PDB file of C-alpha atoms in Angstrom:
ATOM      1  CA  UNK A   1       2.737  -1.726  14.642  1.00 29.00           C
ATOM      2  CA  UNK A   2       4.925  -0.015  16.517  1.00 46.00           C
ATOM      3  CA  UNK A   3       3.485   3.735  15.811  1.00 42.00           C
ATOM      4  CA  UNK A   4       0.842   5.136  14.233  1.00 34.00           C
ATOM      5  CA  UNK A   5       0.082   3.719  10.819  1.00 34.00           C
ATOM      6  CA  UNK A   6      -1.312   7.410   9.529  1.00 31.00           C
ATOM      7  CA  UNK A   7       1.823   9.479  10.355  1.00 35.00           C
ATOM      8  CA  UNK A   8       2.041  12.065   7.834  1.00 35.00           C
ATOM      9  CA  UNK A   9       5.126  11.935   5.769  1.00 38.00           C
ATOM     10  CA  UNK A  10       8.450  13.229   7.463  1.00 40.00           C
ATOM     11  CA  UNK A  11       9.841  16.001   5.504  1.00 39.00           C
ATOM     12  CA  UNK A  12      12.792  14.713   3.680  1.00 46.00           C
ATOM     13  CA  UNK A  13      15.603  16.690   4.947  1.00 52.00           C
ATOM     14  CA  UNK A  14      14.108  16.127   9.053  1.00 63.00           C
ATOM     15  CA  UNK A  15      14.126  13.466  11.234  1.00 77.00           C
ATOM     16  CA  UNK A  16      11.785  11.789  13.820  1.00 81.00           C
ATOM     17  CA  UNK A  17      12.660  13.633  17.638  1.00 83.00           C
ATOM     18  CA  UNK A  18      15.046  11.366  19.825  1.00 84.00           C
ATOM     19  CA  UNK A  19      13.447   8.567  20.860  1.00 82.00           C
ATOM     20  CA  UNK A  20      10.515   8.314  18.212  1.00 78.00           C
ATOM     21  CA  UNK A  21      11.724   6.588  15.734  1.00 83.00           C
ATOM     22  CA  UNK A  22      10.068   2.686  15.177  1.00 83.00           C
ATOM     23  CA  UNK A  23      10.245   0.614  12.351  1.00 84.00           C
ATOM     24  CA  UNK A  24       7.953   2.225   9.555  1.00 76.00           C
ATOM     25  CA  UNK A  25       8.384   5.486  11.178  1.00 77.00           C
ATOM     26  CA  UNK A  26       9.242   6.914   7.490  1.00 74.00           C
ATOM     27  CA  UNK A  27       8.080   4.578   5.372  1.00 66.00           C
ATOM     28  CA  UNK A  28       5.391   6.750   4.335  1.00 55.00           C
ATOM     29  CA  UNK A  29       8.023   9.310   2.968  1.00 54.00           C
ATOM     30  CA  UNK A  30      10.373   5.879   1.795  1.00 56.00           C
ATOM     31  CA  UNK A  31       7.728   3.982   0.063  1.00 55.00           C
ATOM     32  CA  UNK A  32       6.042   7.281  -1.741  1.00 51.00           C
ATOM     33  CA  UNK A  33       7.250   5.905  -5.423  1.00 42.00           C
ATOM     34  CA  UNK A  34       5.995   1.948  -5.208  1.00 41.00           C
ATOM     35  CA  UNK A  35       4.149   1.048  -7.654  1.00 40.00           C
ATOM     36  CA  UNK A  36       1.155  -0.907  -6.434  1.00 36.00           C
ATOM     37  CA  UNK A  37       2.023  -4.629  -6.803  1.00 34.00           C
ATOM     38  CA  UNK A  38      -1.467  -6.117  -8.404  1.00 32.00           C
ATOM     39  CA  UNK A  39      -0.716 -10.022  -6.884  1.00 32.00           C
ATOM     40  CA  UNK A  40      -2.613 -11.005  -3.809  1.00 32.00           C
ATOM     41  CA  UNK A  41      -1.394 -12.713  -0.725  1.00 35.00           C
ATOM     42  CA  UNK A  42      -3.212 -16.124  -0.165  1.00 33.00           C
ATOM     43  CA  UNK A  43      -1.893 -18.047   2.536  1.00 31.00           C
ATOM     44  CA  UNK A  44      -1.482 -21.770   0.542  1.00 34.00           C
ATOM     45  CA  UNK A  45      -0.264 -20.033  -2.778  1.00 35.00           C
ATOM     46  CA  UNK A  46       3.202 -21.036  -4.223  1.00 43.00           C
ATOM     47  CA  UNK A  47       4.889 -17.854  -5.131  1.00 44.00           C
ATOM     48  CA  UNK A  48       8.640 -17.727  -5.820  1.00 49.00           C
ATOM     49  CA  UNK A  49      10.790 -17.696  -3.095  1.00 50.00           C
ATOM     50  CA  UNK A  50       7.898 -18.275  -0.404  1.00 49.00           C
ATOM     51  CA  UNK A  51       6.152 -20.648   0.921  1.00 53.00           C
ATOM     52  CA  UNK A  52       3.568 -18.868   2.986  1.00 50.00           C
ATOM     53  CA  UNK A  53       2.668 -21.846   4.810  1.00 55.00           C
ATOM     54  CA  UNK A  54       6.326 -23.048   5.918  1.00 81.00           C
ATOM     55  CA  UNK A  55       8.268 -19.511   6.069  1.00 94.00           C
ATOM     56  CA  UNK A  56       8.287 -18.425   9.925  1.00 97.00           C
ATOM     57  CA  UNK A  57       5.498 -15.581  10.931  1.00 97.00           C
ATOM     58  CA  UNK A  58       6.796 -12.561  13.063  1.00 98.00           C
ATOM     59  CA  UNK A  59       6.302  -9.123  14.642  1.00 98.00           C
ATOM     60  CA  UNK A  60       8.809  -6.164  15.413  1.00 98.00           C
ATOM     61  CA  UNK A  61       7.474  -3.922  18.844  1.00 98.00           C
ATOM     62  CA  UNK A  62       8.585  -1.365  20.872  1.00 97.00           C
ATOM     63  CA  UNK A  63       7.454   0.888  24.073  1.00 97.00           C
ATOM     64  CA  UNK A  64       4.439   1.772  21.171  1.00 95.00           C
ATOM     65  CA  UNK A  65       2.647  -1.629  21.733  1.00 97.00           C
ATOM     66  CA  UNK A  66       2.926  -1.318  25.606  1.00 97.00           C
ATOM     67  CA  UNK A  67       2.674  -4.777  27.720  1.00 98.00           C
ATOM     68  CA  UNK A  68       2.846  -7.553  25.372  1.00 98.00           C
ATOM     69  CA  UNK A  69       1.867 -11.152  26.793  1.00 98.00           C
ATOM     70  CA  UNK A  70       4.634 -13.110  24.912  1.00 98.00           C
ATOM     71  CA  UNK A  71       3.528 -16.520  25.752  1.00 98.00           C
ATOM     72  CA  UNK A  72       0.111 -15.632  23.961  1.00 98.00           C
ATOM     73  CA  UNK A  73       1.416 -14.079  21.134  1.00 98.00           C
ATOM     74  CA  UNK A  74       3.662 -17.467  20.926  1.00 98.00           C
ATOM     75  CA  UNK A  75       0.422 -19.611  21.126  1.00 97.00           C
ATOM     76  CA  UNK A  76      -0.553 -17.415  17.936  1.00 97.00           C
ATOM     77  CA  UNK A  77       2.027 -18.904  16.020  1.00 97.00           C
ATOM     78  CA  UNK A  78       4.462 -16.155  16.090  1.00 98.00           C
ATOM     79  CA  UNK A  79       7.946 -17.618  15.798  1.00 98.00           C
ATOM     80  CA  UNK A  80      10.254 -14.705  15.848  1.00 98.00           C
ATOM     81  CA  UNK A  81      10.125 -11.180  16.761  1.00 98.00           C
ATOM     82  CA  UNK A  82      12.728  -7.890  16.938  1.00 98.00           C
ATOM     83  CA  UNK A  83      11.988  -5.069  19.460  1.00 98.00           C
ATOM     84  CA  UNK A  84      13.650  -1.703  19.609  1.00 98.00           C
ATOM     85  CA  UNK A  85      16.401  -1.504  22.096  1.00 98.00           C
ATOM     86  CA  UNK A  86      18.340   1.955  20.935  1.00 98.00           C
ATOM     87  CA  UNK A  87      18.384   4.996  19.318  1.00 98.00           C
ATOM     88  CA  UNK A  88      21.397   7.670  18.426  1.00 97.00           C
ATOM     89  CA  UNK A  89      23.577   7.540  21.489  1.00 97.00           C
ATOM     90  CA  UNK A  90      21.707   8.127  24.045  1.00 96.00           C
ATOM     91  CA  UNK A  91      17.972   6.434  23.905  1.00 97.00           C
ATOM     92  CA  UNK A  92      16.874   2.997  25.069  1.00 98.00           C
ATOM     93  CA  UNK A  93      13.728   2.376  24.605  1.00 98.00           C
ATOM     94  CA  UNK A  94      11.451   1.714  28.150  1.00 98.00           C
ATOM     95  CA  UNK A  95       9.966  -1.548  27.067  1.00 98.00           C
ATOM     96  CA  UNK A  96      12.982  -3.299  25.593  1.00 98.00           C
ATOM     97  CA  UNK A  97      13.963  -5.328  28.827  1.00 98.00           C
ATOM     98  CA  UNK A  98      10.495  -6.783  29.701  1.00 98.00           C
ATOM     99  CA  UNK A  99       9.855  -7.247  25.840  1.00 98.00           C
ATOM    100  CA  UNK A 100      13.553  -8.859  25.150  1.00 98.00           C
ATOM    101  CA  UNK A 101      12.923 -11.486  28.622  1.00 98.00           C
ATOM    102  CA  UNK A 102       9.486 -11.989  28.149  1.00 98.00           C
ATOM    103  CA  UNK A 103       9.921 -13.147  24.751  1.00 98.00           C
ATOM    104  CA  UNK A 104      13.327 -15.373  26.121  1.00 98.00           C
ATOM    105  CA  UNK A 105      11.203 -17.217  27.915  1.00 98.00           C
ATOM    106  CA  UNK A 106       7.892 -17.566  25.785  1.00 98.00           C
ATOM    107  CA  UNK A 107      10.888 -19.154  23.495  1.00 98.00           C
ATOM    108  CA  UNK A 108      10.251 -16.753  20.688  1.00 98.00           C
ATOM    109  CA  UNK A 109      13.559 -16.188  18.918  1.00 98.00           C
ATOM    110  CA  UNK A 110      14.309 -12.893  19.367  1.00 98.00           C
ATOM    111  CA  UNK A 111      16.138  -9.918  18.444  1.00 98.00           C
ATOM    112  CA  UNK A 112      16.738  -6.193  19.545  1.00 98.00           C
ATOM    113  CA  UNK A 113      16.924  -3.404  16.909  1.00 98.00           C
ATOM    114  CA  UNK A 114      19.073   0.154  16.607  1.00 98.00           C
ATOM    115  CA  UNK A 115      16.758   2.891  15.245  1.00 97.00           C
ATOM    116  CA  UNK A 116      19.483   5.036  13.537  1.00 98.00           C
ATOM    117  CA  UNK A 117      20.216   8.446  13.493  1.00 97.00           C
ATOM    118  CA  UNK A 118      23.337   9.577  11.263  1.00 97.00           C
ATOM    119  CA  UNK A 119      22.353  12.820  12.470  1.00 95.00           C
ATOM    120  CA  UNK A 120      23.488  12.693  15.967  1.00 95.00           C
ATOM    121  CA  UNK A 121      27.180  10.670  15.575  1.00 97.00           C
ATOM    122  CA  UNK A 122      28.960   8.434  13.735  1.00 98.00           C
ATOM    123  CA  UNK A 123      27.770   4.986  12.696  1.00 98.00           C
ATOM    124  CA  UNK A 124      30.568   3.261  15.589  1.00 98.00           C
ATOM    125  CA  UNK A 125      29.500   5.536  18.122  1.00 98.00           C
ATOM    126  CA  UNK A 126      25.674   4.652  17.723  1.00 98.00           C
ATOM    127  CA  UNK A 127      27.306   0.526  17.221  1.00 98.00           C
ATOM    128  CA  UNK A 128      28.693   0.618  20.682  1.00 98.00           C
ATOM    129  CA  UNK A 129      25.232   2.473  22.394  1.00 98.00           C
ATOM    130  CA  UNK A 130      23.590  -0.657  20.643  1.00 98.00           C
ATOM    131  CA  UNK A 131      26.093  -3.517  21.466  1.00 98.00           C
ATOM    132  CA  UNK A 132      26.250  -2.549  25.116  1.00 98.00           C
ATOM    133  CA  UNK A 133      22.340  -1.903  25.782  1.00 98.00           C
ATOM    134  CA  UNK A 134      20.770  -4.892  24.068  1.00 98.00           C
ATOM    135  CA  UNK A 135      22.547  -5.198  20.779  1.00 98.00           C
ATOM    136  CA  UNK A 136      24.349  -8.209  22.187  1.00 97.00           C
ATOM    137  CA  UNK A 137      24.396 -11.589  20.729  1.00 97.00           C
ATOM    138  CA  UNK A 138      24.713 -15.720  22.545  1.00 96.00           C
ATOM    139  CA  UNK A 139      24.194 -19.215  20.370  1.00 96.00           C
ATOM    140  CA  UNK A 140      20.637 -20.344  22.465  1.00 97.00           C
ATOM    141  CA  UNK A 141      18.388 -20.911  20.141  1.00 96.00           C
ATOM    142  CA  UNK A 142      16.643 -17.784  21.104  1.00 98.00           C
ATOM    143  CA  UNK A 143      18.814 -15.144  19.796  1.00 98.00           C
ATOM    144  CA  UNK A 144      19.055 -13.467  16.447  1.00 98.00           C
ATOM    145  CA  UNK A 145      21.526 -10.765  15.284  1.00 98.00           C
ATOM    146  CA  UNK A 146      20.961  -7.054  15.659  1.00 98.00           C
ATOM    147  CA  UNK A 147      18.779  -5.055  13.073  1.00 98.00           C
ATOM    148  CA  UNK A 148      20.289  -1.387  11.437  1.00 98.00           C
ATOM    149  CA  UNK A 149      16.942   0.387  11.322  1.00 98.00           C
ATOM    150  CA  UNK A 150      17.251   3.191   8.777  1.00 97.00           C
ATOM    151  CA  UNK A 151      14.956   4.675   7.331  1.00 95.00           C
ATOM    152  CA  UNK A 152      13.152   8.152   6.968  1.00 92.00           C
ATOM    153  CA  UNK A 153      15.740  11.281   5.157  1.00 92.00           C
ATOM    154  CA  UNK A 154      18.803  11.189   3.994  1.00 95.00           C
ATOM    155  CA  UNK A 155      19.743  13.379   7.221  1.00 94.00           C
ATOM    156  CA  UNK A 156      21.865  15.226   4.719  1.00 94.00           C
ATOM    157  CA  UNK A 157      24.810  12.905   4.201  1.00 97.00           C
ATOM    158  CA  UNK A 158      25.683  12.406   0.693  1.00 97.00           C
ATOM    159  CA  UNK A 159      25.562   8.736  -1.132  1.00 98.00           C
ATOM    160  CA  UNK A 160      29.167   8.049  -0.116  1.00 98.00           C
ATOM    161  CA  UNK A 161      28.792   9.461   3.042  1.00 98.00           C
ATOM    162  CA  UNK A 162      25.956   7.179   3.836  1.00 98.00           C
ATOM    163  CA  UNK A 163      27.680   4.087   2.350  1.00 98.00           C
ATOM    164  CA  UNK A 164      30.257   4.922   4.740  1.00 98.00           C
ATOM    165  CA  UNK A 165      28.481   5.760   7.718  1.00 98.00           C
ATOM    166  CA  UNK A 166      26.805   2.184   7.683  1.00 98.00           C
ATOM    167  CA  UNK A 167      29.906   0.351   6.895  1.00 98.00           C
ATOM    168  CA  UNK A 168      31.024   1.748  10.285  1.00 98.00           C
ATOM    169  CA  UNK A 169      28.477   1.079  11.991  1.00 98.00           C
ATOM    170  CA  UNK A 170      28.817  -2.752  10.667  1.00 98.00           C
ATOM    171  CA  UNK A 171      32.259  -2.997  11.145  1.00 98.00           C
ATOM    172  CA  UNK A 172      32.096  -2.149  15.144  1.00 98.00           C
ATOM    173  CA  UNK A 173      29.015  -4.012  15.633  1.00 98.00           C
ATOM    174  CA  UNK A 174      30.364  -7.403  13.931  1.00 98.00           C
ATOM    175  CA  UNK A 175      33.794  -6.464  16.026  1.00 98.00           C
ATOM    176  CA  UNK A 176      31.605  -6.202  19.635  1.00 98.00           C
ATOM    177  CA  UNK A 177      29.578  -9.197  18.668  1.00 98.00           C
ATOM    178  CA  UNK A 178      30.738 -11.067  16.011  1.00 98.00           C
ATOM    179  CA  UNK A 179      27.794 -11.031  13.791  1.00 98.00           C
ATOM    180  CA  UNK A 180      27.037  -9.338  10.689  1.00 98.00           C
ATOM    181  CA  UNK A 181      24.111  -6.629  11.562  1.00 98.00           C
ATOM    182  CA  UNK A 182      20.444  -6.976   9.590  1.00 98.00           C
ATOM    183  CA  UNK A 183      19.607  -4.102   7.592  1.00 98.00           C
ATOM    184  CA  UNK A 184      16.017  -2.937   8.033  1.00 98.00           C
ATOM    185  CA  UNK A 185      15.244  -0.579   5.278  1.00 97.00           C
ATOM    186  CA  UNK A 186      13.169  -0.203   2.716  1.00 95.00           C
ATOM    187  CA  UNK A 187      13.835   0.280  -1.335  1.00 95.00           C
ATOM    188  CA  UNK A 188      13.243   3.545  -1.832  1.00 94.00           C
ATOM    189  CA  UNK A 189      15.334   4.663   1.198  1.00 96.00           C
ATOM    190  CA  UNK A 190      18.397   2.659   0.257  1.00 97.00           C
ATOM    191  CA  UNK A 191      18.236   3.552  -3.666  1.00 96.00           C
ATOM    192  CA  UNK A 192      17.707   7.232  -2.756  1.00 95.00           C
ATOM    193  CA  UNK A 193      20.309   7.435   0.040  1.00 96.00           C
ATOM    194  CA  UNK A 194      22.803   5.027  -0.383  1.00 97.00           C
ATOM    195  CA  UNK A 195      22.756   5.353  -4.440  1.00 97.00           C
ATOM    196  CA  UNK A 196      21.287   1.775  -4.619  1.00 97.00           C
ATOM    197  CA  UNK A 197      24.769   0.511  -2.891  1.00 98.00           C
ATOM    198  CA  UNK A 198      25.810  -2.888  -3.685  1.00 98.00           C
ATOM    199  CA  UNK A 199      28.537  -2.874  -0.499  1.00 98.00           C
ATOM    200  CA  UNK A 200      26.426  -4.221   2.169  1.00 98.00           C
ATOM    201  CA  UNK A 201      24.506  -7.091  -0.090  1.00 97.00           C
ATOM    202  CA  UNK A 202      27.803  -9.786   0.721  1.00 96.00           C
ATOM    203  CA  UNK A 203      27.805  -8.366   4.365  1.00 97.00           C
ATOM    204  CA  UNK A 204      24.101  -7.926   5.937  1.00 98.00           C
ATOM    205  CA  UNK A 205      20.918 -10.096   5.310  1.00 98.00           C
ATOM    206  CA  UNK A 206      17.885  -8.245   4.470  1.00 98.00           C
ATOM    207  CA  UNK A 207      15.142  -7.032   6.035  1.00 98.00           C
ATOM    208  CA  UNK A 208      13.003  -5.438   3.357  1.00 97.00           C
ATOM    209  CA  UNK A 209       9.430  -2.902   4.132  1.00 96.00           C
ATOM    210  CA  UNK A 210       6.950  -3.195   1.632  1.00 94.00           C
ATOM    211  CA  UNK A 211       3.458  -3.152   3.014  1.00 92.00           C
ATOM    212  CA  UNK A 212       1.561  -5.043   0.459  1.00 90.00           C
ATOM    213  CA  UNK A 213      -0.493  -8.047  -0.333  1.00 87.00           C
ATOM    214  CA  UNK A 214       1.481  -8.811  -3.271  1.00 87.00           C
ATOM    215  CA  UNK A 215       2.917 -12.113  -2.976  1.00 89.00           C
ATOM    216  CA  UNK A 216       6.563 -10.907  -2.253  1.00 91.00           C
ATOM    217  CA  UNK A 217       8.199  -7.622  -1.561  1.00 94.00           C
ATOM    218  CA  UNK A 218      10.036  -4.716  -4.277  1.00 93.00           C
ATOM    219  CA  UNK A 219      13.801  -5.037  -2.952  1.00 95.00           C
ATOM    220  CA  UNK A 220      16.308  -2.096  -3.030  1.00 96.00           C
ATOM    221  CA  UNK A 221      19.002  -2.201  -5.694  1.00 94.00           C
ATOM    222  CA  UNK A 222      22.012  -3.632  -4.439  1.00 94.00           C
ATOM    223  CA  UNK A 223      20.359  -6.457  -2.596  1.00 97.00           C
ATOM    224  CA  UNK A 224      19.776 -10.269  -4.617  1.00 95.00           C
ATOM    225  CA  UNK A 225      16.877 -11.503  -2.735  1.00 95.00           C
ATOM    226  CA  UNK A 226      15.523 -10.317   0.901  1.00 97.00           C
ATOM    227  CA  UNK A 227      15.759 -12.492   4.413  1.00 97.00           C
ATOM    228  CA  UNK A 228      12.811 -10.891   6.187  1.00 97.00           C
ATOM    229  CA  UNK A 229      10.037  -9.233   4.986  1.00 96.00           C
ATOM    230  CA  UNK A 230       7.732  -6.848   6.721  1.00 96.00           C
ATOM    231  CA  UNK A 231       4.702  -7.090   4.733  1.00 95.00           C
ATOM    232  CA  UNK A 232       2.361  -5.097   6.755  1.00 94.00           C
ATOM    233  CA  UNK A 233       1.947  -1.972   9.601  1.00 93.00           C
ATOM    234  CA  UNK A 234      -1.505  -2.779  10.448  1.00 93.00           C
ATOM    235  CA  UNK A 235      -1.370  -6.828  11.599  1.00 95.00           C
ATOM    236  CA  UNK A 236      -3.251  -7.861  14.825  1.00 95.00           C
ATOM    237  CA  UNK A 237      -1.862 -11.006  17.309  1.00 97.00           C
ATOM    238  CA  UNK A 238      -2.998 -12.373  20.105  1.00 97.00           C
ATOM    239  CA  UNK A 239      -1.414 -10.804  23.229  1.00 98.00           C
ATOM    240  CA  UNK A 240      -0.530  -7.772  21.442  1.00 98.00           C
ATOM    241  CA  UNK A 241      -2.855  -4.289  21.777  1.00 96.00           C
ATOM    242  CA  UNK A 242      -4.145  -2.562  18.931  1.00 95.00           C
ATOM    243  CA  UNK A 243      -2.064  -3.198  15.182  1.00 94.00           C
ATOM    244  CA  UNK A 244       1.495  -4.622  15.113  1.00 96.00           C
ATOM    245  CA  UNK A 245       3.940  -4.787  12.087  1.00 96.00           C
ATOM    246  CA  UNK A 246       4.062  -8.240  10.440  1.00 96.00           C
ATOM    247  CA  UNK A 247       7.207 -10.156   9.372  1.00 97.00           C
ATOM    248  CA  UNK A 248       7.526 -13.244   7.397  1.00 97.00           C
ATOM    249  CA  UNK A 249      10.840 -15.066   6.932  1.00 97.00           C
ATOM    250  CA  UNK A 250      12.339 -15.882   4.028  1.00 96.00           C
ATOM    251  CA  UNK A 251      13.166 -19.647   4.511  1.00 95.00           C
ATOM    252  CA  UNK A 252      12.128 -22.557   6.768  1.00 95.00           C
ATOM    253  CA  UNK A 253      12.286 -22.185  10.731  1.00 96.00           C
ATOM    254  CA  UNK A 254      15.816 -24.169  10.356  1.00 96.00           C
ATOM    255  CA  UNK A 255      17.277 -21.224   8.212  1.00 97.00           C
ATOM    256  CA  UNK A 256      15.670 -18.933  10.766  1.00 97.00           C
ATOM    257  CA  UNK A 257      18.076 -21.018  13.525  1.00 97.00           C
ATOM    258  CA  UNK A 258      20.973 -20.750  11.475  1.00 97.00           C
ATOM    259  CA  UNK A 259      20.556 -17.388  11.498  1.00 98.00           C
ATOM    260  CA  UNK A 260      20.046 -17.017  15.211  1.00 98.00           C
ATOM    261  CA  UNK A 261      22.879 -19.261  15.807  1.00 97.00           C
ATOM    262  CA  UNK A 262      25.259 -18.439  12.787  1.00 97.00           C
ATOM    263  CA  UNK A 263      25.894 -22.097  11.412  1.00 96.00           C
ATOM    264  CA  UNK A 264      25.699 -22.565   8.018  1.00 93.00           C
TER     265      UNK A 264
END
């Protein structure tokens, strides 16, 4: 994955230092209410809304994972993959380059990710950081949108202020790039901090953290169905050192395309 698996829960009005913060980093404190989810996951099974034979397999990394062979972890079947790029204003993570090119040319469709930190500045501020240092976006195939990762406390903005704080952040991102960011969050988080906010449902696909075997994930209120799903902190691929997060996508590798290359 791309920390530690056994962090002990962040305290819920604190965030991660500069520069920690990963995808799952506060899951631990976001996913502290799920109820466990008694369905298992058997690769072959028809549940609704996946086919866990068809729907794309993926990772997220960052510096955490170290030196990643891409072109083995693309023999391994993984078709897509996000990797931190930014955090705040000021962070960029060390492996992003070698992680974002060596993935390019293994021909994984790729993304990079903004860890967020309302904490620090305002949602456009921490949109331009992103756009300019990786957040950036080309029709090849091989590119997919940028990923708001939040996650973790509330960093002591109100409901409103949080709906607000994101909507910035969307609107200068989908000005710089022309996309509509991801959203990487998980239920808890959004239902706690955003009020279960139904703005961002019409705007920004889903990318939903619930590390289960159930055959498909709890989604935050707000949100109809989800678009990725990491499913799991503790996966292990080929090319990759020690555990990994694991995504699966939510349709067929063509919807995963039209994503990457925004066509309908």
């Amino acid at each position: 994955m791309s920390g530690t698996a056994s962090s002990a829960p962040l305290p819920s009005d604190s965030a991660v230092p500069l520069g920690k913060g990963y995808m799952g980093v506060g899951y631990v404190q976001d996913g502290k209410d799920f109820k466990p989810d008694t369905r298992q996951l058997h690769l072959g099974k028809k549940v609704p809304g996946v086919d866990l034979l068809a729907n794309p397999m993926g990772v997220d990394v960052s510096h955490y994972q170290g030196t990643i062979n891409w072109g083995s972890v693309r023999a391994a079947g993984i078709e897509f993959a996000w990797m931190k790029a930014t955090e705040g204003t000021s962070y960029k993570d060390p492996k992003f380059s070698a992680n974002y090119l060596g993935a390019y040319n293994a021909r994984v469709i790729r993304g990079a990710y903004h860890f967020a930190r309302p904490d620090v500045s305002g949602g456009a501020a921490q949109a331009d950081f992103f756009a300019s240092n990786g957040g950036a976006w080309s029709r090849d195939n091989l590119t997919l949108p940028g990923v708001l990762d939040i996650e973790g406390s509330c960093y002591g903005k109100s409901a409103s202020a949080m709906q607000s704080w994101i909507l910035d952040f969307y609107n200068r991102y989908k000005a710089r790039t022309g996309r509509d960011v991801v959203i990487y969050t998980s239920p808890s988080w959004w239902n706690s901090c955003t009020g279960g906010w139904t703005g961002m449902s019409a705007r920004s696909p889903l990318w939903v953290a619930h590390w289960t075997t159930a055959g498909s994930p709890s989604i935050p209120k707000g949100f109809p169905y989800w678009t990725v799903w990491q499913y799991t902190s503790t996966g292990s691929v080929s090319g990759i050192s020690g555990n990994v997060d694991r995504d699966r996508f939510g349709g067929d590798r063509s919807r995963l395309l039209a994503l990457a290359n925004n066509t309908p």
